[in-house]
Coordinates of C-alpha atoms in Angstrom, one line a residue:
M23 CA 0.0 0.0 0.0
D24 CA 1.3 3.5 -0.9
T25 CA 0.5 6.6 1.1
K26 CA 0.6 10.1 -0.4
S27 CA -1.0 12.1 2.4
S28 CA -2.6 11.6 5.8
E29 CA -6.0 11.1 4.2
A30 CA -5.4 9.4 0.9
Q31 CA -4.0 5.9 0.8
Y32 CA -3.4 3.8 -2.3
M33 CA -2.9 0.4 -3.8
S34 CA -0.9 0.1 -7.0
G35 CA -1.3 -1.9 -10.2
F36 CA -3.3 -1.0 -13.4
G37 CA -6.2 -3.3 -14.0
N38 CA -5.6 -5.4 -10.9
E39 CA -8.4 -7.0 -8.8
F40 CA -8.5 -5.2 -5.4
Q41 CA -10.2 -5.9 -2.1
T42 CA -10.3 -3.2 0.4
E43 CA -12.5 -2.3 3.5
A44 CA -12.7 0.8 5.6
I45 CA -13.4 -1.2 8.7
S46 CA -12.1 -4.7 9.3
G47 CA -14.8 -7.3 8.9
A48 CA -17.0 -5.3 6.6
L49 CA -16.5 -7.5 3.6
P50 CA -18.5 -10.7 3.3
K51 CA -16.5 -13.9 3.5
G52 CA -16.7 -16.4 0.6
Q53 CA -19.5 -14.7 -1.3
N54 CA -20.4 -11.3 -2.8
N55 CA -24.1 -11.0 -1.9
P56 CA -25.1 -12.9 1.2
Q57 CA -28.7 -12.6 2.5
R58 CA -27.4 -10.4 5.3
C59 CA -24.2 -8.5 4.9
P60 CA -21.8 -7.8 7.8
M61 CA -22.7 -4.7 9.8
D62 CA -26.1 -4.6 8.0
L63 CA -24.6 -3.0 4.9
F64 CA -26.3 -3.1 1.5
A65 CA -24.6 -5.1 -1.2
E66 CA -24.6 -3.6 -4.7
Q67 CA -22.7 -4.4 -7.9
L68 CA -21.5 -1.5 -10.1
S69 CA -21.0 -2.8 -13.6
G70 CA -18.3 -1.3 -15.9
S71 CA -19.2 -3.7 -18.7
A72 CA -21.9 -6.1 -19.7
F73 CA -22.0 -8.8 -17.0
T74 CA -21.8 -11.4 -19.8
R75 CA -18.4 -10.2 -21.0
D76 CA -15.5 -12.6 -20.9
R77 CA -13.3 -12.6 -17.8
A78 CA -10.5 -10.5 -19.4
H79 CA -12.8 -7.6 -20.2
N80 CA -15.4 -8.0 -17.4
L81 CA -15.4 -4.9 -15.1
R82 CA -17.4 -4.7 -11.9
S83 CA -17.2 -3.6 -8.3
W84 CA -19.0 -5.1 -5.4
L85 CA -19.9 -2.2 -3.1
Y86 CA -21.2 -2.4 0.5
R87 CA -23.1 0.7 1.4
I88 CA -24.5 2.2 4.5
R89 CA -27.6 3.1 2.5
P90 CA -28.6 1.9 -1.0
S91 CA -27.7 4.1 -3.9
V92 CA -31.4 4.3 -5.1
V93 CA -32.3 6.4 -2.0
H94 CA -32.4 9.8 -3.6
G95 CA -35.0 12.4 -4.8
E96 CA -36.2 12.8 -8.3
F97 CA -33.7 14.1 -10.9
E98 CA -34.6 17.4 -12.4
A99 CA -32.9 19.1 -15.3
E100 CA -30.7 22.1 -14.3
D101 CA -31.8 25.5 -15.4
L102 CA -29.1 26.8 -17.8
S103 CA -30.5 30.4 -17.7
T104 CA -28.9 30.9 -14.2
P105 CA -25.3 32.1 -14.5
P106 CA -22.5 31.0 -14.3
L107 CA -23.7 27.7 -15.7
E108 CA -22.5 26.6 -19.1
P109 CA -24.0 23.8 -21.3
L110 CA -21.9 20.7 -21.7
I111 CA -22.0 18.9 -25.0
S112 CA -22.2 15.1 -25.4
T113 CA -23.5 14.9 -29.0
F114 CA -21.3 16.3 -31.8
T115 CA -22.8 14.4 -34.8
S116 CA -25.3 17.2 -35.5
L117 CA -22.8 20.0 -35.2
R118 CA -21.1 21.7 -38.2
G119 CA -17.4 21.1 -38.2
D120 CA -14.9 24.0 -38.8
P121 CA -11.9 23.2 -41.0
N122 CA -9.9 26.2 -39.7
Q123 CA -7.0 25.9 -37.4
L124 CA -8.2 26.7 -33.9
R125 CA -6.6 27.4 -30.5
W126 CA -8.1 27.9 -27.1
D127 CA -6.7 30.1 -24.4
P128 CA -6.9 28.8 -20.8
L129 CA -10.1 29.6 -19.0
P130 CA -9.8 32.8 -16.9
L131 CA -9.6 32.1 -13.2
P132 CA -12.7 33.2 -11.3
S133 CA -12.5 36.6 -9.6
V134 CA -12.5 36.9 -5.8
E135 CA -16.2 38.0 -6.0
E136 CA -17.2 34.8 -7.9
E137 CA -17.7 31.4 -6.3
I138 CA -17.2 28.7 -8.9
D139 CA -16.9 25.0 -8.0
F140 CA -15.7 22.1 -10.2
V141 CA -19.2 21.4 -11.7
D142 CA -20.1 25.0 -12.4
G143 CA -16.6 25.6 -14.0
L144 CA -16.9 22.9 -16.6
V145 CA -16.9 24.0 -20.3
T146 CA -16.9 21.9 -23.4
V147 CA -14.5 23.0 -26.2
A148 CA -14.3 20.1 -28.6
G149 CA -15.4 16.5 -29.3
S150 CA -16.6 13.9 -31.7
G151 CA -19.3 11.2 -31.8
A152 CA -22.1 11.0 -29.3
A153 CA -22.5 9.7 -25.7
S154 CA -25.8 8.1 -26.6
E155 CA -24.0 6.0 -29.2
K156 CA -21.1 5.1 -26.9
S157 CA -18.7 6.4 -29.6
G158 CA -16.3 9.4 -29.6
V159 CA -14.8 11.8 -27.1
A160 CA -15.3 15.2 -25.6
I161 CA -12.7 17.7 -24.4
H162 CA -13.6 20.0 -21.5
L163 CA -11.8 22.7 -19.6
F164 CA -12.5 23.4 -15.9
T165 CA -11.7 26.0 -13.3
A166 CA -12.7 26.4 -9.7
N167 CA -12.0 28.6 -6.7
I168 CA -14.2 26.9 -4.1
S169 CA -14.8 23.3 -3.0
M170 CA -18.0 21.5 -3.8
R171 CA -20.2 22.3 -0.8
N172 CA -22.9 19.7 -0.1
K173 CA -22.7 18.6 -3.7
A174 CA -21.5 15.6 -5.6
F175 CA -21.1 14.8 -9.3
V176 CA -21.6 11.7 -11.4
N177 CA -21.0 11.4 -15.1
S178 CA -23.3 8.9 -16.9
D179 CA -21.9 9.6 -20.3
G180 CA -18.3 8.3 -20.2
Y181 CA -14.9 7.9 -18.5
L182 CA -13.2 11.1 -17.3
L183 CA -9.4 11.7 -17.4
L184 CA -8.5 14.8 -15.5
V185 CA -5.2 16.7 -16.1
L186 CA -4.6 19.4 -13.5
Q187 CA -2.8 22.5 -14.8
Q188 CA -2.6 24.4 -11.6
G189 CA -3.8 24.1 -8.0
N190 CA -4.2 21.0 -5.9
L191 CA -7.4 18.9 -5.6
S192 CA -8.8 16.4 -3.1
I193 CA -11.2 14.1 -5.0
Q194 CA -13.5 12.2 -2.7
T195 CA -15.1 9.3 -4.6
E196 CA -17.5 6.6 -3.6
L197 CA -14.4 4.3 -3.6
G198 CA -12.0 6.4 -1.6
Y199 CA -9.8 9.5 -1.6
L200 CA -7.6 10.8 -4.4
E201 CA -5.1 13.7 -4.1
L202 CA -4.3 15.3 -7.4
S203 CA -1.5 17.8 -8.2
P204 CA 0.0 19.2 -11.4
K205 CA 2.0 16.5 -13.4
E206 CA -0.6 13.9 -12.4
I207 CA -3.6 12.5 -14.1
C208 CA -6.8 11.0 -12.6
V209 CA -9.3 8.6 -14.2
I210 CA -12.9 8.4 -12.9
P211 CA -15.1 5.7 -14.5
R212 CA -18.6 6.2 -15.7
G213 CA -21.2 6.1 -13.0
I214 CA -18.8 6.9 -10.0
V215 CA -20.1 9.6 -7.7
F216 CA -17.4 12.0 -6.6
R217 CA -16.8 15.4 -5.0
V218 CA -13.9 17.8 -5.7
E219 CA -12.4 20.0 -3.0
L220 CA -9.6 22.4 -3.3
S221 CA -6.6 21.3 -1.1
T222 CA -5.3 24.9 -0.9
E223 CA -6.7 28.4 -1.1
C224 CA -5.3 28.8 -4.7
P225 CA -7.8 28.4 -7.6
A226 CA -7.5 25.2 -9.7
R227 CA -7.6 24.9 -13.5
G228 CA -7.2 22.0 -15.9
Y229 CA -8.3 19.8 -18.7
I230 CA -10.6 16.8 -19.0
L231 CA -10.7 14.1 -21.7
E232 CA -14.0 12.2 -21.7
T233 CA -14.3 9.0 -23.7
F234 CA -17.8 7.7 -24.5
S235 CA -16.7 4.3 -25.8
G236 CA -15.3 2.6 -22.8
P237 CA -12.5 2.4 -20.2
F238 CA -8.9 3.5 -20.8
E239 CA -6.3 0.8 -21.5
L240 CA -2.6 0.7 -21.4
P241 CA -1.1 0.4 -24.9
N242 CA 0.5 -2.9 -25.8
L243 CA 4.2 -3.3 -25.7
G244 CA 6.2 -4.0 -28.9
P245 CA 9.4 -2.5 -30.4
L246 CA 9.9 -0.5 -27.2
G247 CA 10.5 -3.7 -25.3
A248 CA 9.3 -5.0 -22.0
N249 CA 10.0 -1.8 -20.1
G250 CA 8.7 0.8 -22.4
L251 CA 5.8 3.1 -21.8
A252 CA 3.9 3.2 -18.5
N253 CA 4.3 0.5 -15.9
P254 CA 1.1 -0.9 -14.3
R255 CA 2.6 -0.3 -10.9
D256 CA 2.7 3.5 -11.5
F257 CA -1.1 3.7 -11.3
L258 CA -2.5 4.1 -7.9
Y259 CA -6.0 3.1 -6.6
P260 CA -7.6 4.4 -3.5
V261 CA -8.4 2.3 -0.4
A262 CA -12.0 2.2 0.8
A263 CA -13.3 5.2 2.8
Y264 CA -16.6 6.3 4.4
D265 CA -18.1 9.2 6.3
L266 CA -21.2 9.7 8.4
E267 CA -21.9 13.1 6.9
C268 CA -25.7 13.8 6.7
D269 CA -27.4 16.9 5.3
N270 CA -30.9 17.2 3.8
K271 CA -29.5 19.8 1.4
F272 CA -26.9 17.5 -0.1
E273 CA -27.4 17.0 -3.8
V274 CA -25.9 15.0 -6.6
V275 CA -25.5 16.4 -10.2
N276 CA -25.7 13.7 -12.9
K277 CA -24.4 14.5 -16.4
F278 CA -26.7 12.5 -18.6
C279 CA -26.5 12.9 -22.4
G280 CA -24.8 16.3 -21.8
T281 CA -27.5 17.7 -19.6
K282 CA -27.0 18.3 -15.9
W283 CA -29.7 16.7 -13.7
K284 CA -30.0 17.4 -10.0
A285 CA -31.4 15.2 -7.2
K286 CA -31.4 15.5 -3.4
L287 CA -29.6 13.0 -1.2
Q288 CA -30.2 12.3 2.4
R289 CA -26.5 11.8 3.1
S290 CA -23.0 12.0 1.6
P291 CA -22.7 9.5 -1.2
R292 CA -19.3 8.0 0.0
L293 CA -19.2 4.3 0.6
F294 CA -18.5 2.2 3.7
E295 CA -16.2 0.0 1.7
S296 CA -15.7 -1.4 -1.8
A297 CA -13.8 -3.7 -4.1
S298 CA -12.4 -3.6 -7.7
H299 CA -13.2 -1.5 -10.9
P300 CA -12.1 1.6 -9.1
T301 CA -10.9 5.1 -9.9
H302 CA -7.2 5.6 -10.2
Q303 CA -4.5 8.1 -10.7
T304 CA -0.8 8.2 -11.8
A305 CA 2.0 10.7 -11.8
L306 CA 3.4 12.2 -15.1
G307 CA 6.5 13.4 -13.3
V308 CA 7.9 9.9 -12.6
R309 CA 10.0 7.8 -15.0
F310 CA 7.9 5.4 -17.1
G311 CA 10.4 2.6 -18.1
S312 CA 12.7 4.1 -20.8
I313 CA 10.6 7.3 -21.0
A314 CA 12.3 10.2 -19.2
K315 CA 10.6 12.6 -16.9
Y316 CA 8.3 15.2 -18.4

């Protein structure tokens, strides 16, 4: 187990099967879904692929929750007429392409008077395909100067790869904590609920690649040899975590086909404990086999 901070702890190995529990004895023994789980937890399977896929490509996590994930209010579409909200795009097939060479400046950092969190600071700049067809990608920029307060985010459209340009983030997911700094990337699978907090008082800004087609994979080795490209051990996965935070004003924002939908939660969405198909992160500042630092 690797430790980066007093709060975030990690296990290493890209694509590994992990078993982790926040409190000893919380995981069932010898089965995934007993009639009664230890500590009266609720067993749920989160599928990252069709459950009939072959073993090599089957992705799933068995989660053991304090409360079932279905306990939430009705989702309602967010009102885009209220600033500073910006529409997110998940369907590009009907848009007219532009053959000109284009370049985008970084998003301006929010002023001191503004309060922009990670969700409100998301802006789409490019993409292809459509989330509804599970084909293509979207490229977003984000900026934030406050933490997400009593709010969580889940992306139903695709996998998110975050690249932080400045600032430091603490990403609290259903599956554990992740700390993100510049020169590191973070991957959050489709359907994982998470919350982004600023680790320092400095604003944060970065880039997001969203893939609609499926999970990220490490490229195959070949002429580079056995030690080329990224090593699986360089990718870190969080250990299980939970909290007892409860607030009737807590809400989850679900990005579904490009539209933000809101629903009320009776508690923080973080889990009691979990296993496999998790979020992960890796550093770009370490050496990857024969690839030098960059």
